[in-house]
């Protein structure tokens, strides 16, 4: 008679005490990303970061450990300091990375917002230089593109440059009307008064003018509407002009900004779910890539890519003390100014222009009667883009820089909330 076999389970006793505690390093694979992050950061020069610490008081967590935790957190799609604090208690990779240290969320947040401020770019540059030395990337050829990232800001609290100018002009016109009215009513009292230039006014000039008008009309019988307007002007116009001045200082060359995030500019985005062309508070993120590694990044208030190239290249040159030999970009960068910029810097411009596709089909280069210089530039660029290398780089561009944005937006969830966290550390 056959006997029934017994079910055998592997030994399981969670309360079993270990004679020696396990080595966390042995529990993690040698090729795991956490060990790669640790090795790379160990090779960085963080002297400037260490200089931000002052002697005295209690001991501090080592900046290399905190930097490793932050970078590996970002790599794991963890951007919240509270979630990082939790991971340091529960996740074996974070526990190994911190050598069982447990900095709280305040420590992590202060480190990235205060200590890392101004140092992120230098650390990023060191990592890229290391990749270049290992032959993983090349700084000679860069693929440039931009994308718009929606800011974590209120969509309906905005300031427009045109509106500011309109309000300033309206105040100047109304002030001039009141002054002309006062001259008609109290001509004798204003005989020896200097002429006022109403084209350029400020809060001081407005206050002095309103006070002068009130003084000469004090004993005159004037309509109640004029009196109300004078009272309103005295109470609001000077303060409004001061407010507009501050807003213009924030705007600088931009045409708009969000009140809840003054660095963000209102732009139209491709992701227009309502299909009504709604403007959103946005950043224009520009990157240079090679082999799908980001070599350089910059943030701009410009709604289009055309005018971002000069400052983007300037940042690249400041970081690496040189410019790339070849630059590949789409037609959004194909302006006369950008072609001249690249030529002056001795960079080969593998950059399309607006009519490139049309010229490819027709076999003839679109001329510009009003601008013969641009026609010559197009002819030179057309030939360059149709060389063997030009064709290869054009094909490679869409497989190099565009997948990086896809990775950032979809896999690394680069949205408004996490982008704000990254900007804080910048």
mmCIF file of C-alpha atoms in Angstrom:
data_model
loop_
_atom_site.group_PDB
_atom_site.id
_atom_site.type_symbol
_atom_site.label_atom_id
_atom_site.label_comp_id
_atom_site.label_asym_id
_atom_site.label_seq_id
_atom_site.Cartn_x
_atom_site.Cartn_y
_atom_site.Cartn_z
ATOM 1 C CA UNK A 1 0.000 0.000 0.000
ATOM 2 C CA UNK A 2 1.400 3.417 -1.045
ATOM 3 C CA UNK A 3 1.899 5.874 1.764
ATOM 4 C CA UNK A 4 0.983 9.517 1.252
ATOM 5 C CA UNK A 5 4.011 11.823 1.118
ATOM 6 C CA UNK A 6 4.140 14.700 3.549
ATOM 7 C CA UNK A 7 4.232 18.336 2.432
ATOM 8 C CA UNK A 8 7.599 19.828 3.323
ATOM 9 C CA UNK A 9 8.088 23.556 3.814
ATOM 10 C CA UNK A 10 11.324 25.461 3.966
ATOM 11 C CA UNK A 11 12.364 26.585 7.419
ATOM 12 C CA UNK A 12 10.599 29.784 8.423
ATOM 13 C CA UNK A 13 11.121 31.426 11.789
ATOM 14 C CA UNK A 14 11.019 35.244 11.701
ATOM 15 C CA UNK A 15 11.828 35.368 15.418
ATOM 16 C CA UNK A 16 15.091 33.482 14.963
ATOM 17 C CA UNK A 17 18.033 35.483 16.344
ATOM 18 C CA UNK A 18 21.172 35.735 14.214
ATOM 19 C CA UNK A 19 24.579 35.212 15.761
ATOM 20 C CA UNK A 20 26.073 37.826 13.396
ATOM 21 C CA UNK A 21 24.032 40.607 11.763
ATOM 22 C CA UNK A 22 23.848 40.308 7.947
ATOM 23 C CA UNK A 23 26.101 42.472 5.794
ATOM 24 C CA UNK A 24 23.757 44.704 3.788
ATOM 25 C CA UNK A 25 26.282 44.987 0.968
ATOM 26 C CA UNK A 26 26.149 41.215 0.408
ATOM 27 C CA UNK A 27 22.369 41.380 0.022
ATOM 28 C CA UNK A 28 22.625 43.854 -2.882
ATOM 29 C CA UNK A 29 23.843 42.854 -6.343
ATOM 30 C CA UNK A 30 27.148 44.436 -7.371
ATOM 31 C CA UNK A 31 25.613 45.847 -10.574
ATOM 32 C CA UNK A 32 22.587 47.343 -8.840
ATOM 33 C CA UNK A 33 22.044 51.075 -9.608
ATOM 34 C CA UNK A 34 22.415 51.985 -5.924
ATOM 35 C CA UNK A 35 26.057 50.808 -5.970
ATOM 36 C CA UNK A 36 26.729 52.646 -9.230
ATOM 37 C CA UNK A 37 25.364 55.877 -7.683
ATOM 38 C CA UNK A 38 27.515 55.348 -4.590
ATOM 39 C CA UNK A 39 30.704 54.727 -6.592
ATOM 40 C CA UNK A 40 30.176 57.763 -8.843
ATOM 41 C CA UNK A 41 29.521 60.160 -5.972
ATOM 42 C CA UNK A 42 32.522 58.811 -4.053
ATOM 43 C CA UNK A 43 34.649 60.007 -6.983
ATOM 44 C CA UNK A 44 33.294 63.569 -6.992
ATOM 45 C CA UNK A 45 35.075 66.637 -5.632
ATOM 46 C CA UNK A 46 32.681 68.278 -3.152
ATOM 47 C CA UNK A 47 35.105 70.748 -1.504
ATOM 48 C CA UNK A 48 32.802 73.712 -2.164
ATOM 49 C CA UNK A 49 29.904 71.821 -0.606
ATOM 50 C CA UNK A 50 31.946 71.032 2.522
ATOM 51 C CA UNK A 51 32.939 74.721 2.815
ATOM 52 C CA UNK A 52 29.274 75.598 3.391
ATOM 53 C CA UNK A 53 29.460 73.871 6.813
ATOM 54 C CA UNK A 54 30.607 75.864 9.826
ATOM 55 C CA UNK A 55 32.655 74.351 12.665
ATOM 56 C CA UNK A 56 31.229 74.050 16.154
ATOM 57 C CA UNK A 57 27.991 72.644 17.483
ATOM 58 C CA UNK A 58 26.795 69.091 17.022
ATOM 59 C CA UNK A 59 28.160 66.813 14.307
ATOM 60 C CA UNK A 60 26.524 66.881 10.870
ATOM 61 C CA UNK A 61 25.559 64.115 8.473
ATOM 62 C CA UNK A 62 28.196 63.757 5.767
ATOM 63 C CA UNK A 63 27.199 65.655 2.602
ATOM 64 C CA UNK A 64 28.213 62.721 0.394
ATOM 65 C CA UNK A 65 25.753 60.463 2.178
ATOM 66 C CA UNK A 66 22.932 63.010 1.877
ATOM 67 C CA UNK A 67 23.776 63.588 -1.794
ATOM 68 C CA UNK A 68 23.670 59.848 -2.467
ATOM 69 C CA UNK A 69 20.274 59.549 -0.783
ATOM 70 C CA UNK A 70 18.839 62.450 -2.809
ATOM 71 C CA UNK A 71 20.188 61.274 -6.170
ATOM 72 C CA UNK A 72 19.158 57.660 -5.646
ATOM 73 C CA UNK A 73 15.766 58.919 -4.446
ATOM 74 C CA UNK A 74 15.295 60.876 -7.679
ATOM 75 C CA UNK A 75 16.477 57.841 -9.648
ATOM 76 C CA UNK A 76 13.751 55.810 -7.888
ATOM 77 C CA UNK A 77 11.048 58.446 -8.568
ATOM 78 C CA UNK A 78 11.054 59.550 -4.923
ATOM 79 C CA UNK A 79 11.071 63.349 -4.669
ATOM 80 C CA UNK A 80 9.381 63.891 -1.308
ATOM 81 C CA UNK A 81 11.755 64.285 1.649
ATOM 82 C CA UNK A 82 9.231 62.517 3.895
ATOM 83 C CA UNK A 83 9.167 59.493 1.578
ATOM 84 C CA UNK A 84 12.969 59.453 1.559
ATOM 85 C CA UNK A 85 12.940 59.509 5.365
ATOM 86 C CA UNK A 86 10.591 56.517 5.314
ATOM 87 C CA UNK A 87 12.778 54.681 2.766
ATOM 88 C CA UNK A 88 15.826 55.138 5.031
ATOM 89 C CA UNK A 89 13.979 53.042 7.642
ATOM 90 C CA UNK A 90 12.418 50.428 5.349
ATOM 91 C CA UNK A 91 14.323 50.118 2.054
ATOM 92 C CA UNK A 92 17.496 48.021 2.162
ATOM 93 C CA UNK A 93 19.105 50.051 -0.665
ATOM 94 C CA UNK A 94 18.641 53.346 1.173
ATOM 95 C CA UNK A 95 19.758 51.734 4.451
ATOM 96 C CA UNK A 96 22.988 50.528 2.840
ATOM 97 C CA UNK A 97 23.542 53.865 1.092
ATOM 98 C CA UNK A 98 23.216 55.810 4.346
ATOM 99 C CA UNK A 99 25.184 53.228 6.393
ATOM 100 C CA UNK A 100 22.077 52.892 8.601
ATOM 101 C CA UNK A 101 22.007 56.637 9.305
ATOM 102 C CA UNK A 102 18.507 58.091 9.529
ATOM 103 C CA UNK A 103 18.402 61.813 8.709
ATOM 104 C CA UNK A 104 14.862 63.159 9.004
ATOM 105 C CA UNK A 105 12.920 64.937 6.262
ATOM 106 C CA UNK A 106 13.876 68.399 7.577
ATOM 107 C CA UNK A 107 17.586 67.568 7.298
ATOM 108 C CA UNK A 108 17.138 66.274 3.748
ATOM 109 C CA UNK A 109 15.056 69.287 2.731
ATOM 110 C CA UNK A 110 17.495 71.825 4.225
ATOM 111 C CA UNK A 111 20.394 70.071 2.515
ATOM 112 C CA UNK A 112 18.912 70.275 -0.971
ATOM 113 C CA UNK A 113 17.390 73.749 -0.610
ATOM 114 C CA UNK A 114 20.285 75.434 1.269
ATOM 115 C CA UNK A 115 23.505 73.431 1.017
ATOM 116 C CA UNK A 116 23.039 72.307 -2.598
ATOM 117 C CA UNK A 117 21.909 75.724 -3.790
ATOM 118 C CA UNK A 118 24.332 76.787 -6.509
ATOM 119 C CA UNK A 119 26.236 73.468 -6.385
ATOM 120 C CA UNK A 120 23.924 71.208 -8.407
ATOM 121 C CA UNK A 121 25.275 72.356 -11.774
ATOM 122 C CA UNK A 122 28.912 71.811 -10.705
ATOM 123 C CA UNK A 123 28.140 68.298 -9.433
ATOM 124 C CA UNK A 124 26.201 67.495 -12.599
ATOM 125 C CA UNK A 125 29.117 68.733 -14.733
ATOM 126 C CA UNK A 126 31.603 66.529 -12.832
ATOM 127 C CA UNK A 127 29.445 63.462 -13.533
ATOM 128 C CA UNK A 128 29.265 64.278 -17.263
ATOM 129 C CA UNK A 129 33.050 64.796 -17.422
ATOM 130 C CA UNK A 130 33.489 61.404 -15.751
ATOM 131 C CA UNK A 131 31.197 59.807 -18.358
ATOM 132 C CA UNK A 132 33.202 61.524 -21.102
ATOM 133 C CA UNK A 133 36.493 60.123 -19.726
ATOM 134 C CA UNK A 134 34.980 56.620 -19.621
ATOM 135 C CA UNK A 135 33.949 56.978 -23.284
ATOM 136 C CA UNK A 136 30.238 56.663 -22.507
ATOM 137 C CA UNK A 137 29.426 60.094 -23.989
ATOM 138 C CA UNK A 138 31.090 62.641 -26.262
ATOM 139 C CA UNK A 139 31.094 66.394 -25.749
ATOM 140 C CA UNK A 140 32.013 66.904 -29.411
ATOM 141 C CA UNK A 141 28.506 66.253 -30.816
ATOM 142 C CA UNK A 142 25.373 67.447 -29.051
ATOM 143 C CA UNK A 143 21.699 67.030 -29.860
ATOM 144 C CA UNK A 144 19.639 69.996 -28.661
ATOM 145 C CA UNK A 145 15.891 70.171 -28.050
ATOM 146 C CA UNK A 146 13.419 71.757 -25.670
ATOM 147 C CA UNK A 147 10.134 70.954 -23.968
ATOM 148 C CA UNK A 148 7.646 72.825 -21.831
ATOM 149 C CA UNK A 149 7.061 71.727 -18.244
ATOM 150 C CA UNK A 150 3.956 73.021 -16.499
ATOM 151 C CA UNK A 151 4.736 74.825 -13.255
ATOM 152 C CA UNK A 152 3.052 74.016 -9.962
ATOM 153 C CA UNK A 153 1.265 77.376 -10.002
ATOM 154 C CA UNK A 154 -2.241 78.792 -10.060
ATOM 155 C CA UNK A 155 -3.379 79.146 -13.689
ATOM 156 C CA UNK A 156 -5.557 82.163 -12.974
ATOM 157 C CA UNK A 157 -3.227 84.440 -10.985
ATOM 158 C CA UNK A 158 -1.146 86.032 -13.707
ATOM 159 C CA UNK A 159 0.529 89.354 -14.498
ATOM 160 C CA UNK A 160 0.776 90.578 -18.104
ATOM 161 C CA UNK A 161 3.366 93.062 -19.348
ATOM 162 C CA UNK A 162 0.892 94.639 -21.788
ATOM 163 C CA UNK A 163 -1.647 95.158 -19.033
ATOM 164 C CA UNK A 164 0.961 96.957 -16.879
ATOM 165 C CA UNK A 165 1.853 99.349 -19.719
ATOM 166 C CA UNK A 166 -1.837 99.913 -20.447
ATOM 167 C CA UNK A 167 -2.558 100.813 -16.802
ATOM 168 C CA UNK A 168 0.473 103.126 -16.647
ATOM 169 C CA UNK A 169 -0.637 104.962 -19.788
ATOM 170 C CA UNK A 170 -4.186 105.251 -18.459
ATOM 171 C CA UNK A 171 -2.996 106.794 -15.180
ATOM 172 C CA UNK A 172 -0.816 109.270 -17.112
ATOM 173 C CA UNK A 173 -3.725 110.262 -19.386
ATOM 174 C CA UNK A 174 -6.177 110.680 -16.503
ATOM 175 C CA UNK A 175 -3.620 112.687 -14.527
ATOM 176 C CA UNK A 176 -3.130 114.986 -17.529
ATOM 177 C CA UNK A 177 -6.915 115.403 -17.838
ATOM 178 C CA UNK A 178 -7.173 116.404 -14.167
ATOM 179 C CA UNK A 179 -4.288 118.848 -14.580
ATOM 180 C CA UNK A 180 -5.900 120.432 -17.658
ATOM 181 C CA UNK A 181 -9.177 120.722 -15.773
ATOM 182 C CA UNK A 182 -7.392 122.388 -12.829
ATOM 183 C CA UNK A 183 -5.701 124.871 -15.221
ATOM 184 C CA UNK A 184 -9.074 125.856 -16.659
ATOM 185 C CA UNK A 185 -10.714 126.299 -13.250
ATOM 186 C CA UNK A 186 -7.772 127.849 -11.373
ATOM 187 C CA UNK A 187 -5.651 129.390 -14.111
ATOM 188 C CA UNK A 188 -4.208 132.178 -11.946
ATOM 189 C CA UNK A 189 -3.083 129.845 -9.164
ATOM 190 C CA UNK A 190 -1.148 127.655 -11.656
ATOM 191 C CA UNK A 191 0.450 130.457 -13.680
ATOM 192 C CA UNK A 192 3.971 130.081 -12.255
ATOM 193 C CA UNK A 193 3.918 126.283 -12.178
ATOM 194 C CA UNK A 194 6.478 124.412 -14.291
ATOM 195 C CA UNK A 195 5.239 122.311 -17.191
ATOM 196 C CA UNK A 196 4.772 118.653 -16.307
ATOM 197 C CA UNK A 197 5.824 115.824 -18.647
ATOM 198 C CA UNK A 198 3.032 113.273 -18.370
ATOM 199 C CA UNK A 199 4.748 110.759 -20.657
ATOM 200 C CA UNK A 200 7.135 109.725 -17.883
ATOM 201 C CA UNK A 201 5.531 109.596 -14.464
ATOM 202 C CA UNK A 202 6.321 107.857 -11.188
ATOM 203 C CA UNK A 203 4.619 107.609 -7.808
ATOM 204 C CA UNK A 204 6.408 110.712 -6.485
ATOM 205 C CA UNK A 205 5.360 112.871 -9.444
ATOM 206 C CA UNK A 206 1.769 111.605 -9.204
ATOM 207 C CA UNK A 207 1.561 112.396 -5.478
ATOM 208 C CA UNK A 208 2.980 115.907 -5.970
ATOM 209 C CA UNK A 209 0.662 116.636 -8.905
ATOM 210 C CA UNK A 210 -2.488 115.386 -7.112
ATOM 211 C CA UNK A 211 -1.572 117.388 -3.989
ATOM 212 C CA UNK A 212 -1.080 120.512 -6.132
ATOM 213 C CA UNK A 213 -4.440 120.018 -7.865
ATOM 214 C CA UNK A 214 -6.216 119.465 -4.535
ATOM 215 C CA UNK A 215 -4.584 122.596 -3.166
ATOM 216 C CA UNK A 216 -5.724 124.904 -6.015
ATOM 217 C CA UNK A 217 -9.229 123.372 -6.170
ATOM 218 C CA UNK A 218 -9.739 123.353 -2.422
ATOM 219 C CA UNK A 219 -12.040 126.386 -2.346
ATOM 220 C CA UNK A 220 -13.473 125.940 -5.830
ATOM 221 C CA UNK A 221 -16.895 124.578 -6.657
ATOM 222 C CA UNK A 222 -16.254 121.495 -8.775
ATOM 223 C CA UNK A 223 -18.440 118.507 -9.739
ATOM 224 C CA UNK A 224 -18.582 115.668 -7.229
ATOM 225 C CA UNK A 225 -17.284 113.246 -9.850
ATOM 226 C CA UNK A 226 -14.058 115.257 -10.174
ATOM 227 C CA UNK A 227 -13.669 115.354 -6.390
ATOM 228 C CA UNK A 228 -14.227 111.567 -6.187
ATOM 229 C CA UNK A 229 -11.678 110.986 -8.923
ATOM 230 C CA UNK A 230 -9.101 113.113 -7.089
ATOM 231 C CA UNK A 231 -9.698 111.204 -3.847
ATOM 232 C CA UNK A 232 -9.358 107.876 -5.684
ATOM 233 C CA UNK A 233 -6.183 109.071 -7.432
ATOM 234 C CA UNK A 234 -4.592 110.198 -4.174
ATOM 235 C CA UNK A 235 -5.412 106.911 -2.499
ATOM 236 C CA UNK A 236 -4.471 104.458 -5.303
ATOM 237 C CA UNK A 237 -2.434 105.801 -8.210
ATOM 238 C CA UNK A 238 0.939 106.216 -6.465
ATOM 239 C CA UNK A 239 0.675 102.758 -4.852
ATOM 240 C CA UNK A 240 -0.362 101.214 -8.162
ATOM 241 C CA UNK A 241 2.641 102.721 -9.962
ATOM 242 C CA UNK A 242 4.982 101.328 -7.281
ATOM 243 C CA UNK A 243 3.320 97.936 -7.724
ATOM 244 C CA UNK A 244 3.721 98.081 -11.514
ATOM 245 C CA UNK A 245 7.398 98.985 -11.091
ATOM 246 C CA UNK A 246 7.996 95.894 -8.947
ATOM 247 C CA UNK A 247 6.083 93.726 -11.413
ATOM 248 C CA UNK A 248 8.180 95.037 -14.313
ATOM 249 C CA UNK A 249 11.348 94.205 -12.363
ATOM 250 C CA UNK A 250 10.098 90.603 -12.056
ATOM 251 C CA UNK A 251 9.032 90.467 -15.712
ATOM 252 C CA UNK A 252 12.309 91.824 -17.155
ATOM 253 C CA UNK A 253 12.116 90.753 -20.835
ATOM 254 C CA UNK A 254 9.131 88.429 -20.396
ATOM 255 C CA UNK A 255 5.534 89.225 -21.280
ATOM 256 C CA UNK A 256 3.919 87.456 -18.312
ATOM 257 C CA UNK A 257 4.465 85.587 -15.036
ATOM 258 C CA UNK A 258 2.459 83.735 -12.415
ATOM 259 C CA UNK A 259 1.838 85.403 -9.058
ATOM 260 C CA UNK A 260 2.228 82.082 -7.239
ATOM 261 C CA UNK A 261 5.458 81.182 -9.092
ATOM 262 C CA UNK A 262 7.139 84.304 -10.422
ATOM 263 C CA UNK A 263 9.771 82.308 -12.360
ATOM 264 C CA UNK A 264 7.091 80.665 -14.550
ATOM 265 C CA UNK A 265 5.883 82.277 -17.798
ATOM 266 C CA UNK A 266 2.506 81.716 -19.440
ATOM 267 C CA UNK A 267 2.827 79.683 -22.656
ATOM 268 C CA UNK A 268 0.760 77.360 -24.831
ATOM 269 C CA UNK A 269 1.508 73.663 -24.443
ATOM 270 C CA UNK A 270 1.110 70.661 -26.742
ATOM 271 C CA UNK A 271 -0.818 68.859 -23.999
ATOM 272 C CA UNK A 272 -3.993 70.912 -24.513
ATOM 273 C CA UNK A 273 -6.726 68.570 -23.247
ATOM 274 C CA UNK A 274 -9.438 71.241 -23.477
ATOM 275 C CA UNK A 275 -8.361 72.132 -27.053
ATOM 276 C CA UNK A 276 -8.905 75.820 -26.416
ATOM 277 C CA UNK A 277 -5.306 77.036 -26.576
ATOM 278 C CA UNK A 278 -5.286 77.810 -22.854
ATOM 279 C CA UNK A 279 -2.121 79.467 -21.571
ATOM 280 C CA UNK A 280 -0.418 77.773 -18.620
ATOM 281 C CA UNK A 281 2.366 78.778 -16.238
ATOM 282 C CA UNK A 282 5.311 76.961 -17.769
ATOM 283 C CA UNK A 283 9.086 76.545 -17.971
ATOM 284 C CA UNK A 284 10.949 75.994 -21.242
ATOM 285 C CA UNK A 285 13.492 73.268 -20.464
ATOM 286 C CA UNK A 286 16.390 72.963 -22.940
ATOM 287 C CA UNK A 287 18.772 70.002 -22.941
ATOM 288 C CA UNK A 288 21.851 68.883 -24.880
ATOM 289 C CA UNK A 289 22.273 65.118 -25.136
ATOM 290 C CA UNK A 290 24.645 62.500 -26.493
ATOM 291 C CA UNK A 291 23.818 58.776 -26.548
ATOM 292 C CA UNK A 292 20.687 59.638 -24.543
ATOM 293 C CA UNK A 293 22.742 61.119 -21.683
ATOM 294 C CA UNK A 294 21.976 64.713 -20.719
ATOM 295 C CA UNK A 295 25.165 66.766 -21.121
ATOM 296 C CA UNK A 296 23.737 70.182 -20.268
ATOM 297 C CA UNK A 297 20.400 71.704 -19.274
ATOM 298 C CA UNK A 298 19.011 75.210 -18.969
ATOM 299 C CA UNK A 299 15.645 76.769 -18.106
ATOM 300 C CA UNK A 300 14.221 79.686 -20.093
ATOM 301 C CA UNK A 301 11.185 82.004 -20.036
ATOM 302 C CA UNK A 302 10.941 82.037 -23.852
ATOM 303 C CA UNK A 303 7.840 80.377 -25.344
ATOM 304 C CA UNK A 304 9.801 79.261 -28.444
ATOM 305 C CA UNK A 305 13.169 77.520 -28.796
ATOM 306 C CA UNK A 306 14.693 79.996 -31.269
ATOM 307 C CA UNK A 307 15.992 82.531 -28.743
ATOM 308 C CA UNK A 308 17.189 80.001 -26.168
ATOM 309 C CA UNK A 309 20.218 78.680 -28.062
ATOM 310 C CA UNK A 310 22.630 81.518 -27.287
ATOM 311 C CA UNK A 311 22.245 81.364 -23.503
ATOM 312 C CA UNK A 312 22.086 77.543 -23.593
ATOM 313 C CA UNK A 313 25.418 77.382 -25.437
ATOM 314 C CA UNK A 314 26.878 79.985 -23.090
ATOM 315 C CA UNK A 315 26.026 77.750 -20.130
ATOM 316 C CA UNK A 316 27.571 74.735 -21.893
ATOM 317 C CA UNK A 317 30.791 76.683 -22.482
ATOM 318 C CA UNK A 318 30.932 77.882 -18.869
ATOM 319 C CA UNK A 319 30.532 74.314 -17.592
ATOM 320 C CA UNK A 320 33.055 72.558 -19.857
ATOM 321 C CA UNK A 321 35.349 75.431 -20.945
ATOM 322 C CA UNK A 322 34.648 74.553 -24.575
ATOM 323 C CA UNK A 323 31.824 74.282 -27.091
ATOM 324 C CA UNK A 324 30.795 71.195 -29.081
ATOM 325 C CA UNK A 325 32.186 70.780 -32.581
ATOM 326 C CA UNK A 326 28.807 69.703 -33.989
ATOM 327 C CA UNK A 327 25.306 70.715 -32.982
ATOM 328 C CA UNK A 328 22.172 68.951 -34.219
ATOM 329 C CA UNK A 329 18.712 70.500 -33.795
ATOM 330 C CA UNK A 330 15.315 70.781 -35.476
ATOM 331 C CA UNK A 331 13.881 73.693 -37.465
ATOM 332 C CA UNK A 332 12.816 75.494 -34.287
ATOM 333 C CA UNK A 333 16.425 76.704 -33.951
ATOM 334 C CA UNK A 334 16.959 77.546 -37.636
ATOM 335 C CA UNK A 335 17.197 81.341 -37.525
ATOM 336 C CA UNK A 336 19.802 83.591 -39.130
ATOM 337 C CA UNK A 337 21.017 84.701 -35.680
ATOM 338 C CA UNK A 338 21.554 81.105 -34.553
ATOM 339 C CA UNK A 339 23.398 80.114 -37.738
ATOM 340 C CA UNK A 340 25.705 83.131 -37.338
ATOM 341 C CA UNK A 341 26.210 82.273 -33.657
ATOM 342 C CA UNK A 342 27.256 78.704 -34.478
ATOM 343 C CA UNK A 343 29.525 79.860 -37.311
ATOM 344 C CA UNK A 344 31.269 82.409 -35.054
ATOM 345 C CA UNK A 345 31.870 79.693 -32.454
ATOM 346 C CA UNK A 346 33.150 77.311 -35.171
ATOM 347 C CA UNK A 347 30.364 74.796 -34.548
ATOM 348 C CA UNK A 348 29.044 72.810 -37.517
ATOM 349 C CA UNK A 349 25.313 73.645 -37.686
ATOM 350 C CA UNK A 350 23.353 70.475 -38.471
ATOM 351 C CA UNK A 351 20.232 72.539 -37.866
ATOM 352 C CA UNK A 352 17.212 72.446 -40.169
ATOM 353 C CA UNK A 353 15.428 75.597 -41.317
ATOM 354 C CA UNK A 354 11.678 76.096 -41.799
ATOM 355 C CA UNK A 355 11.605 75.240 -45.525
ATOM 356 C CA UNK A 356 14.019 72.294 -45.390
ATOM 357 C CA UNK A 357 11.387 69.582 -46.028
ATOM 358 C CA UNK A 358 9.897 71.556 -48.909
ATOM 359 C CA UNK A 359 13.371 72.053 -50.405
ATOM 360 C CA UNK A 360 14.090 68.330 -50.023
ATOM 361 C CA UNK A 361 11.024 67.447 -52.082
ATOM 362 C CA UNK A 362 11.512 70.110 -54.741
ATOM 363 C CA UNK A 363 15.287 69.864 -54.899
ATOM 364 C CA UNK A 364 15.490 73.668 -54.932
ATOM 365 C CA UNK A 365 16.480 75.915 -52.051
ATOM 366 C CA UNK A 366 13.900 78.521 -51.048
ATOM 367 C CA UNK A 367 15.325 81.982 -51.662
ATOM 368 C CA UNK A 368 14.644 85.173 -49.751
ATOM 369 C CA UNK A 369 14.653 88.322 -51.889
ATOM 370 C CA UNK A 370 14.478 90.562 -48.834
ATOM 371 C CA UNK A 371 17.369 88.775 -47.129
ATOM 372 C CA UNK A 372 20.028 87.426 -49.548
ATOM 373 C CA UNK A 373 22.345 86.577 -46.615
ATOM 374 C CA UNK A 374 19.778 84.123 -45.249
ATOM 375 C CA UNK A 375 19.486 82.508 -48.692
ATOM 376 C CA UNK A 376 23.249 81.870 -48.734
ATOM 377 C CA UNK A 377 23.107 80.425 -45.222
ATOM 378 C CA UNK A 378 20.268 78.084 -46.241
ATOM 379 C CA UNK A 379 22.237 76.912 -49.261
ATOM 380 C CA UNK A 380 25.258 76.088 -47.089
ATOM 381 C CA UNK A 381 23.140 74.345 -44.420
ATOM 382 C CA UNK A 382 21.163 72.394 -47.049
ATOM 383 C CA UNK A 383 24.384 70.931 -48.440
ATOM 384 C CA UNK A 384 25.689 70.127 -44.941
ATOM 385 C CA UNK A 385 22.465 68.364 -43.917
ATOM 386 C CA UNK A 386 22.543 66.216 -47.057
ATOM 387 C CA UNK A 387 26.077 64.922 -46.584
ATOM 388 C CA UNK A 388 26.474 61.330 -45.336
ATOM 389 C CA UNK A 389 27.186 62.575 -41.820
ATOM 390 C CA UNK A 390 24.345 65.095 -41.995
ATOM 391 C CA UNK A 391 21.828 62.399 -42.941
ATOM 392 C CA UNK A 392 23.145 60.121 -40.176
ATOM 393 C CA UNK A 393 22.906 62.853 -37.511
ATOM 394 C CA UNK A 394 19.432 63.897 -38.650
ATOM 395 C CA UNK A 395 18.224 60.322 -38.244
ATOM 396 C CA UNK A 396 20.006 59.963 -34.916
ATOM 397 C CA UNK A 397 18.523 63.169 -33.454
ATOM 398 C CA UNK A 398 15.019 61.768 -33.021
ATOM 399 C CA UNK A 399 16.480 58.652 -31.343
ATOM 400 C CA UNK A 400 18.837 60.606 -29.070
ATOM 401 C CA UNK A 401 17.266 63.671 -27.518
ATOM 402 C CA UNK A 402 13.517 62.994 -27.834
ATOM 403 C CA UNK A 403 13.521 59.670 -25.901
ATOM 404 C CA UNK A 404 15.178 61.540 -23.008
ATOM 405 C CA UNK A 405 12.124 63.776 -22.661
ATOM 406 C CA UNK A 406 9.882 60.710 -22.856
ATOM 407 C CA UNK A 407 11.913 59.112 -20.054
ATOM 408 C CA UNK A 408 11.736 62.260 -17.920
ATOM 409 C CA UNK A 409 8.038 62.924 -18.428
ATOM 410 C CA UNK A 410 6.576 59.422 -18.378
ATOM 411 C CA UNK A 411 9.003 57.129 -16.548
ATOM 412 C CA UNK A 412 10.498 59.707 -14.168
ATOM 413 C CA UNK A 413 7.197 61.621 -13.872
ATOM 414 C CA UNK A 414 8.770 65.028 -14.499
ATOM 415 C CA UNK A 415 5.591 66.970 -13.794
ATOM 416 C CA UNK A 416 4.797 70.224 -12.051
ATOM 417 C CA UNK A 417 5.279 68.937 -8.490
ATOM 418 C CA UNK A 418 8.609 67.139 -8.868
ATOM 419 C CA UNK A 419 9.958 69.826 -11.222
ATOM 420 C CA UNK A 420 9.370 72.383 -8.459
ATOM 421 C CA UNK A 421 11.404 70.222 -6.050
ATOM 422 C CA UNK A 422 14.279 70.085 -8.550
ATOM 423 C CA UNK A 423 14.153 73.840 -9.101
ATOM 424 C CA UNK A 424 14.447 74.394 -5.356
ATOM 425 C CA UNK A 425 17.672 72.422 -5.261
ATOM 426 C CA UNK A 426 18.940 74.446 -8.250
#
